[in-house]
Coordinates of C-alpha atoms and ligand atoms in Angstrom, one line a residue:
X142 CA 46.0 -24.0 -14.9
X143 CA 42.9 -22.4 -16.3
X144 CA 43.1 -18.8 -17.5
X145 CA 40.8 -16.0 -16.3
X146 CA 39.6 -15.6 -19.9
X147 CA 38.6 -19.3 -20.0
X148 CA 36.7 -18.8 -16.8
X149 CA 34.9 -15.8 -18.0
X150 CA 34.0 -17.3 -21.4
X151 CA 33.0 -20.5 -19.6
X152 CA 30.6 -18.7 -17.3
X153 CA 29.1 -16.7 -20.1
X154 CA 28.6 -19.6 -22.4
X155 CA 26.8 -21.6 -19.8
X156 CA 23.8 -19.5 -19.1
X157 CA 22.0 -21.5 -16.5
X158 CA 19.2 -20.4 -14.3
X159 CA 21.1 -19.8 -11.1
X160 CA 23.2 -16.8 -10.4
X161 CA 25.1 -14.1 -12.2
X162 CA 28.2 -15.0 -14.3
X163 CA 30.5 -13.6 -11.6
X164 CA 29.1 -15.9 -8.9
X165 CA 29.1 -18.9 -11.3
X166 CA 32.8 -18.2 -12.1
X167 CA 33.6 -18.0 -8.4
X168 CA 32.0 -21.4 -7.8
X169 CA 33.9 -22.8 -10.8
X170 CA 37.2 -21.6 -9.4
X171 CA 36.4 -23.3 -6.1
X172 CA 35.4 -26.5 -7.9
X173 CA 38.7 -26.4 -9.8
X174 CA 40.6 -25.8 -6.6
X175 CA 38.8 -28.6 -4.9
X176 CA 39.4 -31.2 -7.6
X177 CA 43.1 -30.3 -7.6
X178 CA 43.4 -30.6 -3.9
X179 CA 41.4 -33.7 -3.6
X180 CA 43.2 -35.3 -6.5
X181 CA 40.2 -35.9 -8.8
X182 CA 39.7 -35.2 -12.5
X183 CA 36.1 -33.9 -12.0
X184 CA 34.6 -31.7 -9.3
X185 CA 31.0 -30.5 -9.8
X186 CA 28.9 -28.2 -7.8
X187 CA 25.2 -28.6 -7.9
X188 CA 23.2 -25.7 -6.3
X189 CA 19.7 -25.9 -4.9
X190 CA 17.4 -23.3 -6.5
X191 CA 14.3 -21.9 -5.0
X192 CA 12.1 -24.0 -7.2
X193 CA 13.7 -27.0 -5.5
X194 CA 15.6 -28.1 -8.5
X195 CA 19.4 -28.9 -8.3
X196 CA 21.4 -27.1 -11.0
X197 CA 24.9 -28.0 -12.1
X198 CA 26.4 -24.5 -11.7
X199 CA 30.1 -25.4 -12.0
X200 CA 31.8 -28.5 -13.4
X201 CA 35.6 -28.3 -13.2
X202 CA 37.0 -30.9 -15.6
X203 CA 39.0 -31.4 -18.7
X204 CA 36.3 -33.7 -20.0
X205 CA 34.0 -31.8 -22.4
X206 CA 31.3 -34.4 -22.2
X207 CA 30.9 -33.9 -18.4
X208 CA 30.8 -30.1 -18.9
X209 CA 27.7 -30.5 -21.1
X210 CA 25.7 -31.0 -17.9
X211 CA 26.4 -27.4 -16.7
X212 CA 23.3 -25.4 -16.5
X213 CA 21.1 -28.5 -16.4
X214 CA 18.9 -29.1 -13.5
X215 CA 17.2 -32.1 -11.9
X216 CA 14.5 -32.4 -9.2
X217 CA 15.9 -32.2 -5.7
X218 CA 14.7 -35.7 -4.7
X219 CA 16.2 -37.5 -7.8
X220 CA 19.6 -38.0 -6.2
X221 CA 18.4 -39.2 -2.8
X222 CA 17.6 -42.8 -3.7
X223 CA 21.2 -43.2 -4.7
X224 CA 22.9 -41.1 -2.1
X225 CA 21.0 -42.8 0.7
X226 CA 22.7 -46.1 -0.3
X227 CA 26.2 -44.7 0.4
X228 CA 28.4 -44.7 3.4
X229 CA 28.9 -41.4 5.2
X230 CA 32.5 -40.7 6.0
X231 CA 33.3 -37.2 7.4
X232 CA 31.7 -34.6 5.1
X233 CA 31.4 -37.2 2.3
X234 CA 29.1 -39.9 1.2
X235 CA 30.8 -42.6 -0.9
X236 CA 28.4 -44.7 -3.0
X237 CA 30.2 -47.7 -4.5
X238 CA 28.5 -48.8 -7.8
X239 CA 27.7 -52.3 -6.4
X240 CA 25.5 -50.7 -3.7
X241 CA 23.3 -48.9 -6.3
X242 CA 20.1 -50.8 -7.2
X243 CA 18.8 -50.8 -10.8
X244 CA 15.8 -48.8 -9.6
X245 CA 17.9 -46.2 -7.9
X246 CA 20.2 -46.0 -10.9
X247 CA 17.2 -45.3 -13.1
X248 CA 16.2 -42.3 -11.1
X249 CA 19.5 -40.5 -11.7
X250 CA 20.3 -41.9 -15.2
X251 CA 19.0 -38.8 -17.1
X252 CA 21.0 -36.4 -15.0
X253 CA 24.5 -37.9 -14.9
X254 CA 27.3 -38.5 -17.4
X255 CA 29.3 -41.7 -16.8
X256 CA 33.0 -41.2 -17.4
X257 CA 34.9 -43.3 -19.8
X258 CA 37.3 -45.4 -17.8
X259 CA 39.4 -48.4 -18.6
X260 CA 38.0 -51.7 -17.2
X261 CA 39.7 -53.1 -14.1
X262 CA 38.8 -56.2 -12.0
X263 CA 40.7 -54.7 -9.0
X264 CA 38.0 -54.3 -6.3
X265 CA 39.8 -51.1 -5.1
X266 CA 39.8 -49.5 -8.5
X267 CA 37.4 -46.6 -9.1
X268 CA 34.4 -47.8 -11.1
X269 CA 32.8 -45.4 -13.7
X270 CA 29.5 -45.6 -11.7
X271 CA 31.1 -44.9 -8.2
X272 CA 30.0 -41.7 -6.6
X273 CA 31.6 -39.4 -4.1
X274 CA 29.5 -36.5 -2.9
X275 CA 29.5 -33.9 -0.2
X276 CA 26.2 -32.5 1.0
X277 CA 26.3 -28.9 2.0
X278 CA 23.9 -27.5 4.5
X279 CA 23.5 -23.9 5.7
X280 CA 23.3 -22.6 9.3
X281 CA 19.6 -23.4 9.4
X282 CA 20.3 -27.0 8.3
X283 CA 18.8 -26.5 4.8
X284 CA 20.5 -28.4 2.0
X285 CA 22.1 -25.9 -0.3
X286 CA 24.4 -27.8 -2.6
X287 CA 25.9 -31.1 -3.6
X288 CA 29.6 -31.3 -4.5
X289 CA 30.5 -34.3 -6.6
X290 CA 34.0 -35.7 -7.1
X291 CA 34.6 -38.2 -9.9
X292 CA 37.5 -40.1 -11.4
X293 CA 40.4 -40.0 -8.9
X294 CA 43.8 -39.3 -10.5
X295 CA 45.0 -42.5 -8.9
X296 CA 42.0 -44.4 -10.4
X297 CA 41.6 -46.0 -7.0
X298 CA 38.7 -45.7 -4.6
X299 CA 39.6 -43.5 -1.6
X300 CA 40.0 -45.3 1.7
X301 CA 38.0 -44.5 4.8
X302 CA 41.1 -42.7 6.3
X303 CA 41.6 -40.8 3.0
X304 CA 38.0 -39.4 3.2
X305 CA 38.4 -38.5 6.9
X306 CA 41.5 -36.5 6.1
X307 CA 40.0 -35.0 3.0
X308 CA 37.0 -33.8 5.1
X309 CA 39.4 -32.0 7.4
X310 CA 41.4 -30.5 4.5
X311 CA 38.5 -29.3 2.5
X312 CA 36.1 -28.2 5.3
X313 CA 36.8 -24.4 4.9
X314 CA 36.6 -24.5 1.1
X315 CA 33.3 -26.4 1.2
X316 CA 32.0 -23.8 3.7
X317 CA 33.1 -21.1 1.2
X318 CA 30.7 -22.6 -1.3
X319 CA 27.7 -22.0 1.0
X320 CA 28.8 -18.4 1.6
X321 CA 29.2 -17.8 -2.1
X322 CA 25.7 -19.2 -2.8
X323 CA 24.1 -17.2 0.0
X324 CA 25.8 -14.0 -1.0
X325 CA 24.8 -14.4 -4.6
X326 CA 21.2 -15.1 -3.8
X327 CA 21.1 -12.1 -1.5
X328 CA 22.6 -9.9 -4.2
X329 CA 20.3 -11.2 -6.9
X330 CA 17.3 -10.5 -4.7
X331 CA 18.5 -7.0 -4.2
X332 CA 19.2 -6.5 -7.9
X333 CA 15.9 -7.7 -9.2
X334 CA 13.9 -6.3 -6.4
X335 CA 15.3 -2.8 -6.7
X336 CA 14.7 -2.8 -10.5
X337 CA 11.2 -4.3 -10.7
X338 CA 9.8 -3.4 -7.3
X339 CA 10.7 0.3 -7.6
X340 CA 8.5 0.4 -10.6
X341 CA 5.5 -0.9 -8.8
X342 CA 6.2 1.1 -5.7
X343 CA 6.6 4.4 -7.6
X344 CA 3.2 3.9 -9.1
X345 CA 1.5 5.2 -6.0
X346 CA -2.2 5.2 -5.1
X347 CA -2.8 8.5 -6.8
X348 CA -3.0 6.5 -10.0
X349 CA -6.3 4.7 -10.6
X350 CA -6.1 1.0 -11.1
X351 CA -6.1 1.1 -14.9
X352 CA -3.2 3.6 -14.9
X353 CA -1.3 1.6 -12.3
X354 CA -1.6 -1.6 -14.4
X355 CA -0.7 0.1 -17.6
X356 CA 2.5 1.6 -16.0
X357 CA 3.3 -1.6 -14.2
X358 CA 3.1 -3.8 -17.3
X359 CA 5.2 -1.5 -19.4
X360 CA 8.0 -1.3 -16.9
X361 CA 7.9 -4.9 -15.8
X362 CA 8.1 -6.0 -19.4
X363 CA 11.5 -4.3 -19.6
X364 CA 12.6 -5.5 -16.1
X365 CA 11.8 -9.1 -16.8
X366 CA 13.0 -9.1 -20.4
X367 CA 9.6 -10.4 -21.5
X368 CA 8.4 -10.7 -25.0
X369 CA 4.9 -10.1 -23.7
X370 CA 3.9 -9.3 -20.1
X371 CA 0.4 -9.3 -18.9
X372 CA -1.1 -8.4 -15.5
X373 CA -4.4 -10.1 -14.9
X374 CA -6.2 -8.7 -11.9
X375 CA -9.1 -10.9 -11.2
X376 CA -12.3 -9.1 -12.1
X377 CA -10.6 -6.3 -14.0
X378 CA -9.6 -5.9 -17.6
X379 CA -6.3 -7.5 -18.6
X380 CA -3.4 -5.2 -19.0
X381 CA -0.7 -6.2 -21.4
X382 CA 2.5 -4.9 -22.9
X383 CA 3.0 -4.6 -25.8
X384 CA -0.8 -3.7 -25.9
X385 CA -2.9 -6.2 -27.7
X386 CA 0.0 -8.6 -28.3
X387 CA -2.1 -11.6 -27.4
X388 CA -5.8 -12.2 -27.6
X389 CA -6.9 -14.8 -25.1
X390 CA -9.7 -16.9 -26.7
X391 CA -9.4 -20.1 -24.8
X392 CA -11.3 -19.0 -21.7
X393 CA -11.3 -22.4 -19.9
X394 CA -7.5 -22.4 -20.2
X395 CA -7.3 -18.9 -18.8
X396 CA -9.6 -19.9 -15.9
X397 CA -7.4 -23.0 -15.3
X398 CA -4.3 -20.8 -15.1
X399 CA -6.0 -18.4 -12.8
X400 CA -7.0 -21.2 -10.5
X401 CA -3.4 -22.4 -10.6
X402 CA -2.2 -18.8 -9.8
X403 CA -4.4 -19.0 -6.7
X404 CA -2.7 -22.3 -5.6
X405 CA 0.7 -20.7 -6.4
X406 CA -0.1 -17.8 -4.1
X407 CA -0.9 -20.2 -1.3
X408 CA 2.4 -22.0 -1.8
X409 CA 4.3 -18.8 -2.7
X410 CA 5.9 -20.0 -5.8
X411 CA 5.8 -19.3 -9.5
X412 CA 4.7 -21.5 -12.3
X413 CA 6.9 -22.2 -15.3
X414 CA 5.9 -23.6 -18.6
X415 CA 8.6 -24.5 -21.1
X416 CA 9.2 -26.9 -23.9
X417 CA 9.5 -29.7 -21.4
X418 CA 6.2 -29.2 -19.6
X419 CA 4.5 -27.3 -16.7
X420 CA 6.5 -26.9 -13.6
X421 CA 5.2 -25.8 -10.2
X422 CA 1.7 -27.1 -10.3
X423 CA 1.0 -30.7 -11.0
X424 CA -2.8 -30.1 -11.2
X425 CA -2.4 -27.6 -14.0
X426 CA 0.2 -29.8 -15.7
X427 CA -2.3 -32.6 -15.7
X428 CA -5.4 -30.7 -16.8
X429 CA -4.0 -28.1 -19.2
X430 CA -0.5 -29.3 -20.2
X431 CA -1.6 -29.9 -23.8
X432 CA -3.4 -26.5 -24.4
X433 CA -0.5 -24.7 -22.7
X434 CA 2.0 -26.4 -25.0
X435 CA -0.2 -25.4 -28.0
X436 CA -0.3 -21.8 -26.7
X437 CA 3.5 -21.7 -26.5
X438 CA 3.9 -23.1 -30.0
X439 CA 1.3 -20.8 -31.4
X440 CA 3.1 -17.7 -30.1
X441 CA 6.6 -19.2 -30.5
X442 CA 7.4 -18.7 -26.8
X443 CA 10.3 -20.5 -25.1
X444 CA 8.9 -19.9 -21.6
X445 CA 5.8 -18.7 -19.9
X446 CA 6.0 -17.8 -16.2
X447 CA 3.0 -17.2 -14.1
X448 CA 3.5 -15.2 -10.9
X449 CA 0.7 -14.9 -8.4
X450 CA -0.3 -11.5 -7.2
X451 CA -1.9 -11.1 -3.8
X452 CA -2.0 -9.6 -0.4
X453 CA -2.4 -11.4 2.9
X454 CA -4.3 -14.7 2.3
X455 CA -6.0 -13.4 -0.9
X456 CA -4.7 -14.0 -4.4
X457 CA -5.7 -11.0 -6.4
X458 CA -4.4 -11.8 -9.8
X459 CA -1.4 -13.0 -11.8
X460 CA 1.5 -11.7 -13.7
X461 CA 2.2 -13.6 -16.9
X462 CA 5.6 -13.3 -18.4
X463 CA 6.2 -14.8 -21.8
X464 CA 9.7 -15.1 -23.3
X465 CA 10.5 -15.9 -26.9
X466 CA 13.5 -17.9 -28.0
X467 CA 16.9 -16.1 -27.9
X468 CA 16.3 -14.6 -24.5
X469 CA 18.1 -15.9 -21.5
X470 CA 16.0 -18.5 -19.7
X471 CA 14.1 -17.7 -16.6
X472 CA 16.4 -17.7 -13.6
X473 CA 15.8 -18.7 -10.1
X474 CA 16.7 -15.2 -8.8
X475 CA 14.0 -13.9 -11.0
X476 CA 11.4 -16.2 -9.4
X477 CA 12.1 -14.7 -6.0
X478 CA 12.1 -11.1 -7.3
X479 CA 8.9 -11.8 -9.2
X480 CA 7.2 -13.2 -6.1
X481 CA 8.2 -9.9 -4.3
X482 CA 6.7 -8.0 -7.2
X483 CA 3.5 -10.0 -6.8
X484 CA 3.4 -8.8 -3.2
X485 CA 4.1 -5.2 -4.1
X486 CA 1.5 -5.3 -6.9
X487 CA -1.0 -6.8 -4.5
X488 CA -0.5 -4.0 -2.0
X489 CA -0.6 -1.4 -4.8
X490 CA -3.9 -2.9 -6.1
X491 CA -5.5 -2.8 -2.7
X492 CA -4.3 0.8 -2.2
X493 CA -5.6 1.9 -5.6
X494 CA -8.9 0.2 -4.9
X495 CA -9.1 1.9 -1.5
X496 CA -8.2 5.3 -3.0
X497 CA -10.8 4.8 -5.7
X498 CA -13.5 4.0 -3.1
X499 CA -12.4 7.1 -1.1
X500 CA -12.5 9.2 -4.2
X501 CA -16.0 7.9 -5.0
X502 CA -17.2 8.5 -1.4
X503 CA -15.7 12.0 -1.4
X504 CA -17.3 12.7 -4.8
X505 CA -20.7 11.5 -3.5
X506 CA -20.4 13.6 -0.4
X507 CA -19.5 16.6 -2.5
X508 CA -22.5 16.1 -4.7
X509 CA -24.8 15.7 -1.7
X510 CA -23.3 18.8 -0.1
X511 CA -23.6 20.8 -3.4
X512 CA -27.2 19.7 -3.6
X513 CA -27.9 20.7 0.0
X514 CA -26.2 24.1 -0.3
X515 CA -28.1 24.7 -3.6
X516 CA -31.4 23.6 -2.0
X517 CA -30.8 25.9 1.1
X518 CA -29.9 28.8 -1.2
X519 CA -33.0 28.3 -3.4
X520 CA -35.3 27.9 -0.4
X521 CA -34.0 31.0 1.2
X522 CA -34.4 32.9 -2.0
X523 CA -37.9 31.6 -2.7
X524 CA -39.0 32.4 0.9
X525 CA -37.8 35.9 0.8
X526 CA -40.5 37.4 -1.4
X527 CA -43.6 35.8 0.3
X528 CA -42.1 36.8 3.7
X529 CA -41.6 40.3 2.4
X530 CA -45.3 40.3 1.2
X531 CA -46.5 39.1 4.6
X532 CA -44.4 41.6 6.5
X533 CA -45.4 44.4 4.2
X534 CA -49.1 43.7 4.6
X535 CA -48.7 43.4 8.3
X536 CA -47.2 46.8 8.3
X537 CA -50.0 48.2 6.2
X538 CA -52.5 46.8 8.6
X539 CA -50.8 48.4 11.6
X540 CA -50.8 51.7 9.7
X541 CA -54.5 51.2 9.0
X542 CA -54.9 50.7 12.7
X543 CA -53.4 54.2 13.4
X544 CA -56.2 55.8 11.2
X545 CA -59.1 53.5 12.0
X546 CA -58.9 51.5 15.1
X547 CA -58.9 47.8 14.3
X548 CA -60.9 45.4 16.5
X549 CA -58.9 43.9 19.4
X550 CA -59.0 40.4 17.9
X551 CA -57.6 41.7 14.6
X552 CA -54.8 43.3 16.5
X553 CA -53.9 40.1 18.3
X554 CA -53.7 38.3 14.9
X555 CA -51.7 41.2 13.5
X556 CA -49.2 40.8 16.3
X557 CA -48.9 37.1 15.8
X558 CA -48.4 37.6 12.0
X559 CA -45.7 40.2 12.6
X560 CA -43.9 37.9 15.1
X561 CA -44.1 34.9 12.8
X562 CA -42.9 37.0 9.8
X563 CA -40.0 38.3 11.9
X564 CA -38.9 34.8 12.9
X565 CA -39.2 33.6 9.3
X566 CA -37.1 36.6 8.2
X567 CA -34.4 35.6 10.7
X568 CA -34.5 32.0 9.5
X569 CA -34.2 33.1 5.9
X570 CA -31.3 35.4 6.8
X571 CA -29.6 32.5 8.6
X572 CA -30.3 30.1 5.7
X573 CA -28.8 32.7 3.2
X574 CA -25.7 33.1 5.4
X575 CA -25.4 29.3 5.8
X576 CA -25.5 28.7 2.1
X577 CA -22.9 31.4 1.5
X578 CA -20.4 30.2 4.2
X579 CA -20.9 26.6 3.2
X580 CA -20.2 27.3 -0.4
X581 CA -16.4 27.1 -1.2
X582 CA -17.0 29.0 -4.4
X583 CA -18.2 31.9 -2.3
X584 CA -15.0 33.6 -1.4
X585 CA -14.6 35.6 1.8
X586 CA -12.9 38.9 1.3
X587 CA -10.0 38.9 3.7
X588 CA -8.8 42.2 5.1
X589 CA -7.1 43.1 8.4
X590 CA -9.7 43.3 11.1
X591 CA -9.2 44.6 14.7
X592 CA -11.2 42.0 16.6
X593 CA -11.0 44.3 19.7
X594 CA -12.9 47.1 18.1
X595 CA -15.3 44.7 16.4
X596 CA -16.1 43.0 19.7
X597 CA -16.7 46.4 21.4
X598 CA -19.2 47.4 18.7
X599 CA -21.1 44.1 19.3
X600 CA -21.2 44.8 23.0
X601 CA -22.6 48.3 22.3
X602 CA -25.3 46.8 20.0
X603 CA -26.2 44.2 22.5
X604 CA -26.5 46.6 25.5
X605 CA -30.1 47.3 24.9
X606 CA -31.2 43.6 24.8
X607 CA -29.1 42.9 27.8
X608 CA -30.3 45.9 29.7
X609 CA -34.0 44.9 29.1
X610 CA -33.4 41.7 31.0
X611 CA -31.1 43.2 33.6
X612 CA -28.1 41.2 32.3
X613 CA -24.7 42.7 33.1
X614 CA -22.3 42.9 30.1
X615 CA -18.6 42.8 30.8
X616 CA -16.0 43.6 28.2
X617 CA -12.4 42.7 28.9
X618 CA -9.7 43.2 26.2
X619 CA -6.2 44.8 26.0
X620 CA -6.1 48.3 24.6
X621 CA -3.9 47.4 21.6
X622 CA -5.4 46.2 18.3
X623 CA -5.9 42.4 18.0
X624 CA -5.6 42.0 14.2
X625 CA -6.8 39.0 12.2
X626 CA -7.2 38.6 8.5
X627 CA -10.8 38.1 7.6
X628 CA -14.2 39.2 6.4
X629 CA -15.6 41.9 8.7
X630 CA -19.3 41.1 8.3
X631 CA -18.7 37.4 8.9
X632 CA -16.5 38.0 11.9
X633 CA -19.0 40.4 13.3
X634 CA -21.7 37.7 13.0
X635 CA -19.4 35.2 14.9
X636 CA -19.1 37.5 17.9
X637 CA -22.7 38.7 17.7
X638 CA -23.9 35.1 17.7
X639 CA -21.9 34.2 20.8
X640 CA -23.0 37.3 22.7
X641 CA -26.7 37.0 21.6
X642 CA -26.8 33.3 22.6
X643 CA -25.2 34.1 25.9
X644 CA -27.9 36.7 26.6
X645 CA -30.7 34.6 25.2
X646 CA -29.8 31.5 27.3
X647 CA -29.1 33.5 30.5
X648 CA -31.7 34.1 33.1
X649 CA -32.8 37.7 33.9
X650 CA -30.3 39.4 36.1
X651 CA -27.4 37.2 34.9
X652 CA -24.0 38.3 33.5
X653 CA -22.1 37.8 30.3
X654 CA -18.4 38.4 29.9
X655 CA -16.7 38.9 26.5
X656 CA -12.9 38.7 26.8
X657 CA -10.2 38.9 24.1
X658 CA -6.5 38.3 24.4
X659 CA -3.5 37.3 22.3
X660 CA -1.9 33.8 22.9
X661 CA 1.0 32.4 20.9
X662 CA 0.1 33.2 17.3
X663 CA -3.6 33.6 17.8
X664 CA -6.3 35.9 19.0
X665 CA -8.8 34.3 21.5
X666 CA -12.3 35.6 21.8
X667 CA -14.1 34.1 24.9
X668 CA -17.7 34.6 25.7
X669 CA -18.8 33.3 29.2
X670 CA -22.3 33.3 30.7
X671 CA -23.7 31.9 33.9
X672 CA -26.9 30.8 32.1
X673 CA -28.7 27.6 31.4
X674 CA -25.6 25.6 30.3
X675 CA -25.7 22.6 28.0
X676 CA -25.8 18.9 28.8
X677 CA -22.8 16.8 27.7
X678 CA -25.1 14.8 25.3
X679 CA -26.2 18.0 23.6
X680 CA -22.6 19.3 23.5
X681 CA -21.8 16.5 21.0
X682 CA -24.3 17.8 18.5
X683 CA -24.1 21.5 19.2
X684 CA -22.6 22.5 15.8
X685 CA -25.0 20.4 13.8
X686 CA -27.4 22.3 11.5
X687 CA -30.8 23.0 13.1
X688 CA -29.8 21.5 16.4
X689 CA -31.4 23.0 19.4
X690 CA -30.7 21.9 23.0
X691 CA -33.1 19.2 24.3
X692 CA -33.3 21.3 27.5
X693 CA -36.9 22.5 27.8
X694 CA -36.0 25.9 29.2
X695 CA -33.7 26.6 26.2
X696 CA -36.2 25.3 23.7
X697 CA -38.9 27.9 24.6
X698 CA -36.5 30.7 23.7
X699 CA -36.6 31.7 20.0
X700 CA -33.9 30.3 17.8
X701 CA -33.2 28.6 14.5
X702 CA -30.5 26.1 15.5
X703 CA -28.3 27.5 12.7
X704 CA -26.2 30.2 14.5
X705 CA -23.5 27.9 15.8
X706 CA -23.2 26.0 12.6
X707 CA -22.7 29.2 10.7
X708 CA -20.3 30.4 13.4
X709 CA -18.1 27.3 13.2
X710 CA -18.1 27.4 9.4
X711 CA -17.0 31.0 9.4
X712 CA -14.3 30.4 12.0
X713 CA -12.9 27.4 10.1
X714 CA -12.9 29.3 6.9
X715 CA -10.7 31.8 8.6
X716 CA -8.3 29.1 9.7
X717 CA -9.5 29.1 13.3
X718 CA -11.3 26.8 15.7
X719 CA -14.2 27.0 18.2
X720 CA -14.3 25.3 21.6
X721 CA -17.0 25.1 24.1
X722 CA -17.1 24.2 27.8
X723 CA -20.4 23.9 29.5
X724 CA -22.4 22.2 32.2
X725 CA -26.1 22.0 32.4
X726 CA -27.3 24.7 35.0
X727 CA -23.9 26.3 35.4
X728 CA -23.4 28.4 32.3
X729 CA -21.2 28.1 29.2
X730 CA -18.0 29.3 27.8
X731 CA -17.5 29.6 24.0
X732 CA -13.9 30.2 22.8
X733 CA -13.0 31.2 19.3
X734 CA -9.3 31.2 18.3
X735 CA -8.2 32.9 15.1
X736 CA -4.7 33.2 13.6
X737 CA -3.1 36.5 14.5
X738 CA -2.2 38.6 11.5
X739 CA 1.5 39.8 11.5
X740 CA 2.7 43.3 12.0
X741 CA -0.4 44.8 13.7
X742 CA 1.0 48.3 13.5
X743 CA 1.2 48.2 9.7
X744 CA -2.5 47.4 9.4
X745 CA -5.2 49.7 8.2
X746 CA -8.3 49.2 10.1
X747 CA -11.7 48.8 8.3
Ligands
ADP543 P1 -30.1 29.1 18.1 O1 -29.6 29.8 19.3 O2 -30.7 30.0 17.0 O3 -31.1 28.0 18.5 P2 -27.5 28.1 17.7 O4 -26.9 27.3 16.7 O5 -26.8 29.5 18.0 O6 -29.0 28.3 17.4 O7 -27.4 27.3 19.1 C1 -27.8 26.0 19.1 C2 -28.3 25.6 20.4 O8 -27.3 25.6 21.4 C3 -29.3 26.5 21.0 O9 -30.6 26.2 20.6 C4 -29.1 26.4 22.5 O10 -30.0 25.4 23.0 C5 -27.7 26.0 22.6 N1 -26.9 27.1 23.1 C6 -26.1 28.0 22.3 N2 -25.5 28.9 23.0 C7 -25.8 28.6 24.3 C8 -25.5 29.2 25.6 N3 -24.6 30.3 25.6 N4 -26.0 28.7 26.7 C9 -26.8 27.6 26.6 N5 -27.2 27.0 25.5 C10 -26.7 27.5 24.3

């Protein structure tokens, strides 16, 4: 009977690539149980790894020479030339040594240990080169393991009936091997994935790419127990931890490895370089095996693992993990986790690039906007003086006219100059307001404002203009205050602009209704007219600077095309929104909704 201590030590000493010690111990117990129940001296379990190599994970035997094989691996297809020569009986394949050709024997020779048995000329005696193997497939019919039995205690070959019976007896235990393998691979995936992937995922897109790579290399170096870990994103500077540990002078070699990483991405596998050669890409092994071996020797590395990084069909870079001697060798579980990290890094790189592009676009937009606001402010400022001069001189001329009558032609010109100067003055005022409301640095002073009172004063001020054109003004609002927080002057210009437009774009004798009410948590200001209306095409551009309706009738009325742009900016800066409903020829309704300020009774009106 083997003690637990022996099992533990055994598992720790034999550090193979597949599985954690606990899982290897479990397989070893199963192998030990199998050999006892089947009546053999040796039972070995060889597990298929994700790199398609078969690794001896557990060899239950008293023969120390046979145990030497534990942790060793061989290519998946090395065994088939021999196994295919055997006879399948139940779960087993028995391969008598006389069936094995020299060629088939040569293919397995490096991976087997032939037991020392006394010679016998009895044809039923077990021959040192006889093989008995069970092939274990999972539910999706994928080969997962071989279980070998060697040296029967009776030293006799098992009969056909023996093997049929053994198949029945050992069926459940053999199934337990598959369950153990699957559970371990799942657990390993979770273990590595949570450690290494969390790192990459936590480096979100707020980091620029250089920061992301610096963080990722530092953390992944720890996760993958690397002597040196480098992330090479194609087209970017190489990130490495520890920084500057390796200088890559052999550019053709680097290029060859990059090309290999692209192939590895297509095949979703990692590349492994160790003292025995290059595994995972024959093309790279052929072209660069020598230089890679030199690189390994030069840096005293035991292993170099190259993991492709990508997203979708595109390989974006590679992760190079170098391990020096004395570190556990690269395991199969790490390959799967590393491939997952390659995917996560790929996504993180794309995210970082997208955020960078967004940042640049936003920055560009901001610069253009700043320039535009500055330009408008300067223009407005520079125009103010000359317009003042023109208006002043026009006024002087009209005063002159009072003393000495000016000729009629001069009076016509004077009138035209005055009209033009007035329109320019309005434009300059609008431009000045636009540059202020469009400038985030220009803060609005927010105080409680009773929109009801404010609207009423606008109606009073507009009465004259409306009366001149026989337009009926209707005001409809509840008696209680409708308080919002905001800038009185700006909010006055919002309502003024809506009412002025409604009057302007109404025909003589029309009517304009200004209504206010409270709805949910907001105050609604609605200005309705039965005027010219706006076409649906024009509605889409209504709030664009300098836009004026394409409607001829509207165009002949004076305007700058800035009022609604200013209005919308003010409303939005107050946390509100503006809506419009209109139909050409049927009038328009503009609706402004602003957040209602709390506790209206506590408010001091301005
Ligand atoms: P302005 O009135 O100075 O031209 P606005 O930005 O206030 O500039 O308005 C933009 C355009 O929208 C106006 O030129 C006008 O054609 C149209 N518009 C605005 N309000 C109304 C309305 N109540 N009825 C019809 N058209 C309107």
